[in-house]
PDB file of C-alpha atoms in Angstrom:
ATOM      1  CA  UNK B   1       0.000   0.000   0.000  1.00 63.00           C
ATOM      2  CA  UNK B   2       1.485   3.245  -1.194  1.00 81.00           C
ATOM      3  CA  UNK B   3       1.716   5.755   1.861  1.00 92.00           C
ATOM      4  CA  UNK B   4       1.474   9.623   1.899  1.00 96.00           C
ATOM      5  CA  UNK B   5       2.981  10.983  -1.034  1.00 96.00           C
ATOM      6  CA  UNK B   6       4.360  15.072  -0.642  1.00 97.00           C
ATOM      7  CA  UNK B   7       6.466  17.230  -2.871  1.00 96.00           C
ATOM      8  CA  UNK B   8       8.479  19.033  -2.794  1.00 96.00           C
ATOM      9  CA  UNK B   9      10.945  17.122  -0.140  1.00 95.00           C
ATOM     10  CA  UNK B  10      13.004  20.823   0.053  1.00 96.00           C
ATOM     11  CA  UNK B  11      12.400  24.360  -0.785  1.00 97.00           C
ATOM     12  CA  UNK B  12      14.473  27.477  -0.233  1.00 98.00           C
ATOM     13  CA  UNK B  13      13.185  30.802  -1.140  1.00 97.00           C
ATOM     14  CA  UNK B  14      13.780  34.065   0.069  1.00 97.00           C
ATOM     15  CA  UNK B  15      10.947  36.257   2.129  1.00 96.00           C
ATOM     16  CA  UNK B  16       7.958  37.812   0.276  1.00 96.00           C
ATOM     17  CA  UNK B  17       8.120  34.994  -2.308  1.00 97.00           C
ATOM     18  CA  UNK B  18       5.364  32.120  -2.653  1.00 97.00           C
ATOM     19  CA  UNK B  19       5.386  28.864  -2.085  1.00 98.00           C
ATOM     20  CA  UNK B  20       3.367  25.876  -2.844  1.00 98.00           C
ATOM     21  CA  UNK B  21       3.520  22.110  -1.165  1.00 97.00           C
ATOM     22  CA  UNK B  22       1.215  19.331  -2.640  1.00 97.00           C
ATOM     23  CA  UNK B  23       0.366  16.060  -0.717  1.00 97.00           C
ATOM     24  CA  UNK B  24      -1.466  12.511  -1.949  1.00 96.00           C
ATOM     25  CA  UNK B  25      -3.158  10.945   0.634  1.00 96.00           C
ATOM     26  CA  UNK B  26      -3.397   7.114   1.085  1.00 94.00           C
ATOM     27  CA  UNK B  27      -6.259   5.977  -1.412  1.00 92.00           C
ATOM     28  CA  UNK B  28      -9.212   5.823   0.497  1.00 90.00           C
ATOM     29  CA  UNK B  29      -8.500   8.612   3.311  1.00 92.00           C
ATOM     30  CA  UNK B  30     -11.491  11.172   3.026  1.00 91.00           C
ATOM     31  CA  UNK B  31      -9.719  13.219   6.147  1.00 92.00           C
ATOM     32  CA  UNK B  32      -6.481  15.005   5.064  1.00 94.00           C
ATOM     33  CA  UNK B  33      -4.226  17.013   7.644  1.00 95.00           C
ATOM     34  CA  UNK B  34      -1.464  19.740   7.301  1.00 97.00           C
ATOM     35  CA  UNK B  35       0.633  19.996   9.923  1.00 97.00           C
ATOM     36  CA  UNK B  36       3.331  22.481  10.859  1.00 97.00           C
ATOM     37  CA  UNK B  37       6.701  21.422  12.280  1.00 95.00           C
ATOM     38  CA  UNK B  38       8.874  24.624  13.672  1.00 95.00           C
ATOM     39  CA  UNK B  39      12.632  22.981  14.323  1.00 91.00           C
ATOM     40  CA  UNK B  40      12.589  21.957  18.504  1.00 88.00           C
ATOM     41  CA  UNK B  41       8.839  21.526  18.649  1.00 91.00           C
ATOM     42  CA  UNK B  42       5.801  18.967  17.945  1.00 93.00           C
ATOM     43  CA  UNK B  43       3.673  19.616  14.920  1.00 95.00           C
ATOM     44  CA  UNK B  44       0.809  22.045  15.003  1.00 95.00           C
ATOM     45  CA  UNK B  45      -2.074  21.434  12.978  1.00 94.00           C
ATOM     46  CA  UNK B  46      -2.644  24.366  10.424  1.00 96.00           C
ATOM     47  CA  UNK B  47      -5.985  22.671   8.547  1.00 95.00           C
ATOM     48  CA  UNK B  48      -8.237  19.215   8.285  1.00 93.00           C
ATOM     49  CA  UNK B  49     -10.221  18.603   5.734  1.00 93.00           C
ATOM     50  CA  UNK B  50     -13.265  15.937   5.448  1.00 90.00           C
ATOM     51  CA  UNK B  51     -13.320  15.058   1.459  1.00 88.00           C
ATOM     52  CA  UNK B  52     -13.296  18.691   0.041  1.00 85.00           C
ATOM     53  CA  UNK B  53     -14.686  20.448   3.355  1.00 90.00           C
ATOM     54  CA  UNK B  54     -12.791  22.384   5.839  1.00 92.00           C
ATOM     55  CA  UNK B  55     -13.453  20.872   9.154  1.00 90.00           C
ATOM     56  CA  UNK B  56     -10.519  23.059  11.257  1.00 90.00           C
ATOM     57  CA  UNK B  57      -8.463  25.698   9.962  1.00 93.00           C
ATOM     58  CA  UNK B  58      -8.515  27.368  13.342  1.00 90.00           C
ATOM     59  CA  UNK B  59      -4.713  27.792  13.063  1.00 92.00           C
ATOM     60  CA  UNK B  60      -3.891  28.356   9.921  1.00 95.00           C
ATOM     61  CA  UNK B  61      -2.457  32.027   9.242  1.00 94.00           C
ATOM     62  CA  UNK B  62      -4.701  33.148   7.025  1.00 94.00           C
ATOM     63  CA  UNK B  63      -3.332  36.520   5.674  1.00 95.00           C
ATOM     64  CA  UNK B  64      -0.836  34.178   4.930  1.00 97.00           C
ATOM     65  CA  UNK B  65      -1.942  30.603   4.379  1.00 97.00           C
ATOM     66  CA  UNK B  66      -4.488  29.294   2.210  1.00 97.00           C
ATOM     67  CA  UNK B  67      -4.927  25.479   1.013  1.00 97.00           C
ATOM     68  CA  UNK B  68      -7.568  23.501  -0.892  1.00 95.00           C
ATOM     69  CA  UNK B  69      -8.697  19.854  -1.909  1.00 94.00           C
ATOM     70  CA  UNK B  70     -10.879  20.758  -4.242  1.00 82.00           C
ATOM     71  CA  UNK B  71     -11.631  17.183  -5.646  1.00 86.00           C
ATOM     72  CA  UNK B  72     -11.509  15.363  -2.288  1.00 84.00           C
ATOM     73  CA  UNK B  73      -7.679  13.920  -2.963  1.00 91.00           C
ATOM     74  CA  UNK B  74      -4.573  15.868  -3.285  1.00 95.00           C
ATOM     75  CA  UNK B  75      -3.979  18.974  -2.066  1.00 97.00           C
ATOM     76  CA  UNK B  76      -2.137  21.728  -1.668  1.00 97.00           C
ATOM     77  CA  UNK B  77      -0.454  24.361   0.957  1.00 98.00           C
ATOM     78  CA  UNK B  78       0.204  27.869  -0.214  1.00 98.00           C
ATOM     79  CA  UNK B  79       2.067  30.546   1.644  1.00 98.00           C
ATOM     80  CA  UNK B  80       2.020  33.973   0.394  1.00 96.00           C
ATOM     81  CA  UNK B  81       4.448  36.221   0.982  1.00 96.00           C
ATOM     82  CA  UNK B  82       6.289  33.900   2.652  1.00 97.00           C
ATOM     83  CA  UNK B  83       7.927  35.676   6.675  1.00 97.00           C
ATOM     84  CA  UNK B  84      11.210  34.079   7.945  1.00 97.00           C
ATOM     85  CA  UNK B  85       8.919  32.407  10.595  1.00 96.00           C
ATOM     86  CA  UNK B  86       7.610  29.941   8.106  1.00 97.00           C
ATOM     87  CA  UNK B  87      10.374  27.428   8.141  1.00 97.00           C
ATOM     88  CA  UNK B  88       9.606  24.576   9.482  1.00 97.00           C
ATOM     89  CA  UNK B  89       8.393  21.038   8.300  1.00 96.00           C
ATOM     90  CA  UNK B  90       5.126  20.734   7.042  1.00 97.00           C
ATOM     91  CA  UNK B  91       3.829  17.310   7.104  1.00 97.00           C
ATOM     92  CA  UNK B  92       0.285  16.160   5.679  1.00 97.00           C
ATOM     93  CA  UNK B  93      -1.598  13.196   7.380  1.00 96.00           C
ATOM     94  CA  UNK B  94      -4.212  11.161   6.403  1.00 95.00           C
ATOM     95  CA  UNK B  95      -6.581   8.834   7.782  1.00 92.00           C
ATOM     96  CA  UNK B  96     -10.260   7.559   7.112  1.00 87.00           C
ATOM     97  CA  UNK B  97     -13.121   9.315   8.698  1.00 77.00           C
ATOM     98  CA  UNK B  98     -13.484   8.705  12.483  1.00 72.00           C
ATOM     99  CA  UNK B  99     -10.627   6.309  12.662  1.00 77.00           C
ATOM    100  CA  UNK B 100      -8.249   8.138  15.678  1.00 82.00           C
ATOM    101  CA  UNK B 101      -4.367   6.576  13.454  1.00 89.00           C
ATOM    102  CA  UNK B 102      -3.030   9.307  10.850  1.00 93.00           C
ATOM    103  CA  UNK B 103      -0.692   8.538   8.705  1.00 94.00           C
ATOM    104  CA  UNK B 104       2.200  10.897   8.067  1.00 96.00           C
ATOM    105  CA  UNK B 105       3.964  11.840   4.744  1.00 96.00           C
ATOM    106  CA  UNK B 106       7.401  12.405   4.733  1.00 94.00           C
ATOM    107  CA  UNK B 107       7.291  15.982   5.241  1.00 96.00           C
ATOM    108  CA  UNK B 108       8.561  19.214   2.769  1.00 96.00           C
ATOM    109  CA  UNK B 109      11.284  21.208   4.482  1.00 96.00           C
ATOM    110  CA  UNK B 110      10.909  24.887   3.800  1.00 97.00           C
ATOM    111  CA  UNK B 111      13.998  27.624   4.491  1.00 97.00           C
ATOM    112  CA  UNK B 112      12.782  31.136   4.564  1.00 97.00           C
ATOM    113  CA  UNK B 113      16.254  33.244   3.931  1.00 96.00           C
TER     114      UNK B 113
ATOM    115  CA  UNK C   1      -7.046  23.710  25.592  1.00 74.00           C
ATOM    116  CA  UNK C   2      -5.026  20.692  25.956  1.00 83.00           C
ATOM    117  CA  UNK C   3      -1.483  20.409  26.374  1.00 92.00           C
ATOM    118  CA  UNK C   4       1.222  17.756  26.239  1.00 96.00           C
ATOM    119  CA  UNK C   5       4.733  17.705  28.259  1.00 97.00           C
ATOM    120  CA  UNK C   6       7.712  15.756  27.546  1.00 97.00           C
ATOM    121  CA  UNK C   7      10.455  17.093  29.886  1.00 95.00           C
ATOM    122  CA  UNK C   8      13.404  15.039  29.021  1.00 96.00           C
ATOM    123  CA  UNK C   9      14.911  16.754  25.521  1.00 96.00           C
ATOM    124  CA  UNK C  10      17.144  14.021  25.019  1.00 97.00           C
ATOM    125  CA  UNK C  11      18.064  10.752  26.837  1.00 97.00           C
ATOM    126  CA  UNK C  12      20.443   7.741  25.578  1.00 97.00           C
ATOM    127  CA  UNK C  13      20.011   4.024  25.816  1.00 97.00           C
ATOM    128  CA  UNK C  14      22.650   1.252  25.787  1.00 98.00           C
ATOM    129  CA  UNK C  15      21.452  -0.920  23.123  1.00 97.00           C
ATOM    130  CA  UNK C  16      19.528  -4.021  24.518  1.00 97.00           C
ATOM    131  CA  UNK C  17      18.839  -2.056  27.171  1.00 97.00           C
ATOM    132  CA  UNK C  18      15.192  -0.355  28.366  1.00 98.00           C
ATOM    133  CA  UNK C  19      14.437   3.055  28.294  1.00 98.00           C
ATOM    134  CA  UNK C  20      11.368   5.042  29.851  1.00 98.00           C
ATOM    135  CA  UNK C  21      10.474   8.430  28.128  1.00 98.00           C
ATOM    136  CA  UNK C  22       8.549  10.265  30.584  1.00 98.00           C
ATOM    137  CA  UNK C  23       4.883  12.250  29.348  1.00 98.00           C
ATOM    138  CA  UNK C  24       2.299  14.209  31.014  1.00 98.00           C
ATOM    139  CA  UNK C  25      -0.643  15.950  29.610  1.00 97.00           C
ATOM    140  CA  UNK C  26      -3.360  18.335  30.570  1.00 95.00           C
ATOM    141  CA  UNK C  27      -7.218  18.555  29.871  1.00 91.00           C
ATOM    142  CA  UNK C  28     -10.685  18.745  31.344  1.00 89.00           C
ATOM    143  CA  UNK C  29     -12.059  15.974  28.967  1.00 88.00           C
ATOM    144  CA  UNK C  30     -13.076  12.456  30.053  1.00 88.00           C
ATOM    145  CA  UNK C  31     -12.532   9.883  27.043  1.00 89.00           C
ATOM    146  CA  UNK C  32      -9.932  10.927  24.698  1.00 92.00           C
ATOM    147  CA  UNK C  33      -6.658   8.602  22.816  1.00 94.00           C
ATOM    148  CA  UNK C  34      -3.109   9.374  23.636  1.00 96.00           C
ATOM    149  CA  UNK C  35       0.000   7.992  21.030  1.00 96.00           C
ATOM    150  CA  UNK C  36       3.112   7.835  20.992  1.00 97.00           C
ATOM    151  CA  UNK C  37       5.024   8.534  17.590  1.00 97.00           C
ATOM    152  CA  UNK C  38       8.470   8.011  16.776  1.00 97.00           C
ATOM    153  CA  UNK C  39      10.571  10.394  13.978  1.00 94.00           C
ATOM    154  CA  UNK C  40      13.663   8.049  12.414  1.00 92.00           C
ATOM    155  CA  UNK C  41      16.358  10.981  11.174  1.00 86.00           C
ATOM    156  CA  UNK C  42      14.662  12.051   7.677  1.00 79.00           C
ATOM    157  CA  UNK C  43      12.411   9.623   7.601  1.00 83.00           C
ATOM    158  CA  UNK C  44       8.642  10.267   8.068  1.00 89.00           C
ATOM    159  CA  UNK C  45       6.684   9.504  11.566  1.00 93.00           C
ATOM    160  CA  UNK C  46       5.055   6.410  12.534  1.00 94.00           C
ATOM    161  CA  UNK C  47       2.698   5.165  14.954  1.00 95.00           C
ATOM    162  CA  UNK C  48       4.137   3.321  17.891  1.00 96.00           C
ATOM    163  CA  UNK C  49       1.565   2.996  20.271  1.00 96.00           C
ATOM    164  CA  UNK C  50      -1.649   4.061  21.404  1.00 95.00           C
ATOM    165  CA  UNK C  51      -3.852   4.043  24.260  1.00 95.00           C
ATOM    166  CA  UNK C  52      -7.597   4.640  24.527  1.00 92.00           C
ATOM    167  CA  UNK C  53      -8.161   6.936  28.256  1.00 92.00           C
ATOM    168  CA  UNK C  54     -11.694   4.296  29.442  1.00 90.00           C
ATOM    169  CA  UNK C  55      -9.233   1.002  29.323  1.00 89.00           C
ATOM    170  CA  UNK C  56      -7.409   0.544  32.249  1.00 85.00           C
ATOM    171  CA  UNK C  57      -5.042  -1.994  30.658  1.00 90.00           C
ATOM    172  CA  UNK C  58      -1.779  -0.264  29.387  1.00 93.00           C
ATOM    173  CA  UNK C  59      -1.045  -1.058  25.842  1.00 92.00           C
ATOM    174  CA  UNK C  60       1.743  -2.791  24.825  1.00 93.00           C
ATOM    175  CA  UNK C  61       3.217  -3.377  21.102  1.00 92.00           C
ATOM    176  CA  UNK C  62       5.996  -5.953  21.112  1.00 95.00           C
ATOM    177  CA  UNK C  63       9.032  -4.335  22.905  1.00 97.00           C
ATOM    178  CA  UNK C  64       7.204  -1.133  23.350  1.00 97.00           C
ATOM    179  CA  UNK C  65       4.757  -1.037  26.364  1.00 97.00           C
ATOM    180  CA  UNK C  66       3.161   2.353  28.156  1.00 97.00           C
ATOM    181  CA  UNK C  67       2.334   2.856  31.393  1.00 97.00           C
ATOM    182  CA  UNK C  68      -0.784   4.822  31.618  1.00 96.00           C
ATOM    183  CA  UNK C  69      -1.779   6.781  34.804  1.00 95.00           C
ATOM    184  CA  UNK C  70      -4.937   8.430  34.251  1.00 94.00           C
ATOM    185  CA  UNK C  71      -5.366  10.194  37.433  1.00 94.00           C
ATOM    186  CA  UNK C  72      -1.830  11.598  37.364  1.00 95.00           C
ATOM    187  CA  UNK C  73      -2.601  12.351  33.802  1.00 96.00           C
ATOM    188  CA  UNK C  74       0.746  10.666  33.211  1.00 97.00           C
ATOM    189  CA  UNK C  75       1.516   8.477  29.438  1.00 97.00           C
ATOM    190  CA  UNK C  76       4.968   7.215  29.876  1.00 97.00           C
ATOM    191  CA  UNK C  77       7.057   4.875  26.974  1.00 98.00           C
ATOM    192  CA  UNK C  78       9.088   1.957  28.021  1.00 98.00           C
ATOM    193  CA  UNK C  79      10.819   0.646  25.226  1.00 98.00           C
ATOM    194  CA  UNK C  80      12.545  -2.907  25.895  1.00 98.00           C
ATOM    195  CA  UNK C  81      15.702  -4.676  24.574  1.00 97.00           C
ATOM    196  CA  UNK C  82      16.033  -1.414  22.385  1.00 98.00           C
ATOM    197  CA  UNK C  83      17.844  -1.457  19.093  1.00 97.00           C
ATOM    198  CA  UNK C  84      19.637   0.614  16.721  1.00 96.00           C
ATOM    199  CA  UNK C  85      17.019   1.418  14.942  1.00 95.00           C
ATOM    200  CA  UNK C  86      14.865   3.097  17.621  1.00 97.00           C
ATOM    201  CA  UNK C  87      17.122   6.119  17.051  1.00 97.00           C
ATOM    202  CA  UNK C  88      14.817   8.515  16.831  1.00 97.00           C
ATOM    203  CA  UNK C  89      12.453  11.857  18.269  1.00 96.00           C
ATOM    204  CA  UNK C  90       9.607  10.047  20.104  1.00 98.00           C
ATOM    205  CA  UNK C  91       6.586  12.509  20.269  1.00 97.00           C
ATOM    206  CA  UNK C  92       3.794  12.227  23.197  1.00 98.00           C
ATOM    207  CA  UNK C  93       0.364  13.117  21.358  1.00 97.00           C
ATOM    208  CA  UNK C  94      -3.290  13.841  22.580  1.00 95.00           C
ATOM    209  CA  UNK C  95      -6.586  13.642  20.702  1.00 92.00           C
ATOM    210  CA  UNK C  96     -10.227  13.992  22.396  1.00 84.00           C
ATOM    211  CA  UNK C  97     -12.068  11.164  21.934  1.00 76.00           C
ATOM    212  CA  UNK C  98     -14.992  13.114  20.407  1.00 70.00           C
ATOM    213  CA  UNK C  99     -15.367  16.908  18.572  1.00 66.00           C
ATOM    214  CA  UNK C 100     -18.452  17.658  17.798  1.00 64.00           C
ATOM    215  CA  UNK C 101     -17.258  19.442  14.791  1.00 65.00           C
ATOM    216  CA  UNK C 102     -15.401  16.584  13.464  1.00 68.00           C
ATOM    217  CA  UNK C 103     -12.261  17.899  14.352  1.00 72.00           C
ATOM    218  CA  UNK C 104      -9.499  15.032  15.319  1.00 80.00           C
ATOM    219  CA  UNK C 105      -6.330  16.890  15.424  1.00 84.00           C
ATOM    220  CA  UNK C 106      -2.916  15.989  17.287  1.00 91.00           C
ATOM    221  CA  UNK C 107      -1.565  17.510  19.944  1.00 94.00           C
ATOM    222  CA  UNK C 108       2.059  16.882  20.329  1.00 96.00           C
ATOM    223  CA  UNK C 109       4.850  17.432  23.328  1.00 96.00           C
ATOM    224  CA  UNK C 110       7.880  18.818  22.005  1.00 96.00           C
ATOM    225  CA  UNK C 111       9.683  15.378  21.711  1.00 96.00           C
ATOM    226  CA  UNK C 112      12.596  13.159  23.253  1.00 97.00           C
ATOM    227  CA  UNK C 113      15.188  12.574  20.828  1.00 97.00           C
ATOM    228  CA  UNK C 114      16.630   9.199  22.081  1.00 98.00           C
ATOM    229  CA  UNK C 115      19.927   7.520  20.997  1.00 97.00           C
ATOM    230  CA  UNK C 116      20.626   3.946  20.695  1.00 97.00           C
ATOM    231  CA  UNK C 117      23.836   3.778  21.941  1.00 97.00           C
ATOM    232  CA  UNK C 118      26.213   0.365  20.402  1.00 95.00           C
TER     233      UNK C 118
END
């Protein structure tokens, strides 16, 4: 079984530029999650979606930050302009609905110089 | 708001040895899950353990075992006869049982990065 699938692995860019991160959940997983990983701490969750539905973006910047799934798969993590306080690891989860395991992608580095 | 503790930044283990990483958590809520995930070096998390808050029995997952104190709110890791390959961050995680919204997110401790020593 093929597991979370994100790109790109690693991204420098300097500040005020954009950036883009894509994950592929596990087929099957209507409940995606991005996740942001700041170097010394535990992820924070920036958004969940149910198929294409936003269940929590509570915590997602969103002057900043915006992200869709707009056919209930893949999706994708935008951050415009980008601040030095955006690198981190983000890391996209999935899981199927109600069941408590996600399953984590290998994660896209981002370096804001 | 719940949060998740893991004091000990970094600990080493002889290898065949056992190690106990050490996690406490706070939150008002009854019936919720708590996990333990481990972080190889550039490699993506997994699932070690998990532990639902109404069973009293402490999980255990081959070598890896918790010891679950509910009214201490305590969720400790004992991993037994450890190996190289348990180098890794372990993270501590919460998630309420039920959100009425729909909303299952993590809440993670800051981590133990543990080192298998040879």
């Amino acid at each position: 079984e093929a597991g979370v699938a994100q790109s790109p692995r690693y991204k420098i860019i300097e500040k005020r530029q954009s950036v883009a991160f894509w994950c592929n959940p596990i087929s099957g997983h209507a409940t995606l999650y991005w996740y942001q990983q700041i170097l010394g701490q535990g992820p924070k969750l920036l958004i969940q979606f149910q198929n294409n539905g936003v269940v929590d973006d509570s915590q997602l910047p969103k002057d900043r930050f915006s992200a869709e799934r707009l056919k209930g798969v893949d999706s994708t993590l935008k951050i415009q302009p980008a601040k030095l306080e955006d690198s981190a690891v983000y890391l996209c989860a999935s899981s199927f609905p109600l069941v408590r395991e996600q399953f984590f992608g290998p994660g896209t580095r981002l370096t804001v110089l | 708001a719940q949060t998740v503790t893991q004091s000990q930044p970094e600990m080493s283990v002889q290898e065949a040895e056992t190690v106990t990483l050490s996690c406490t958590y706070d939150t008002s809520e009854n019936n919720y899950y708590l996990f333990w995930y481990k972080q190889p070096p550039s490699r993506q998390m997994i699932l070690v353990i998990r532990q639902e808050a109404y069973k009293q029995q402490n999980a255990t997952e081959n070598r890896f075992s918790v010891n679950f104190q509910k009214a201490a709110k305590s969720f400790s890791l004992k991993i037994s006869d450890s190996q190289l390959g348990d180098t890794a961050m372990y993270f501590c995680a919460f998630m309420n049982s039920y959100s009425g919204a729909g909303s299952y997110q993590l809440t993670f401790g800051k981590g133990t990065k543990l080192s298998v020593i040879p």
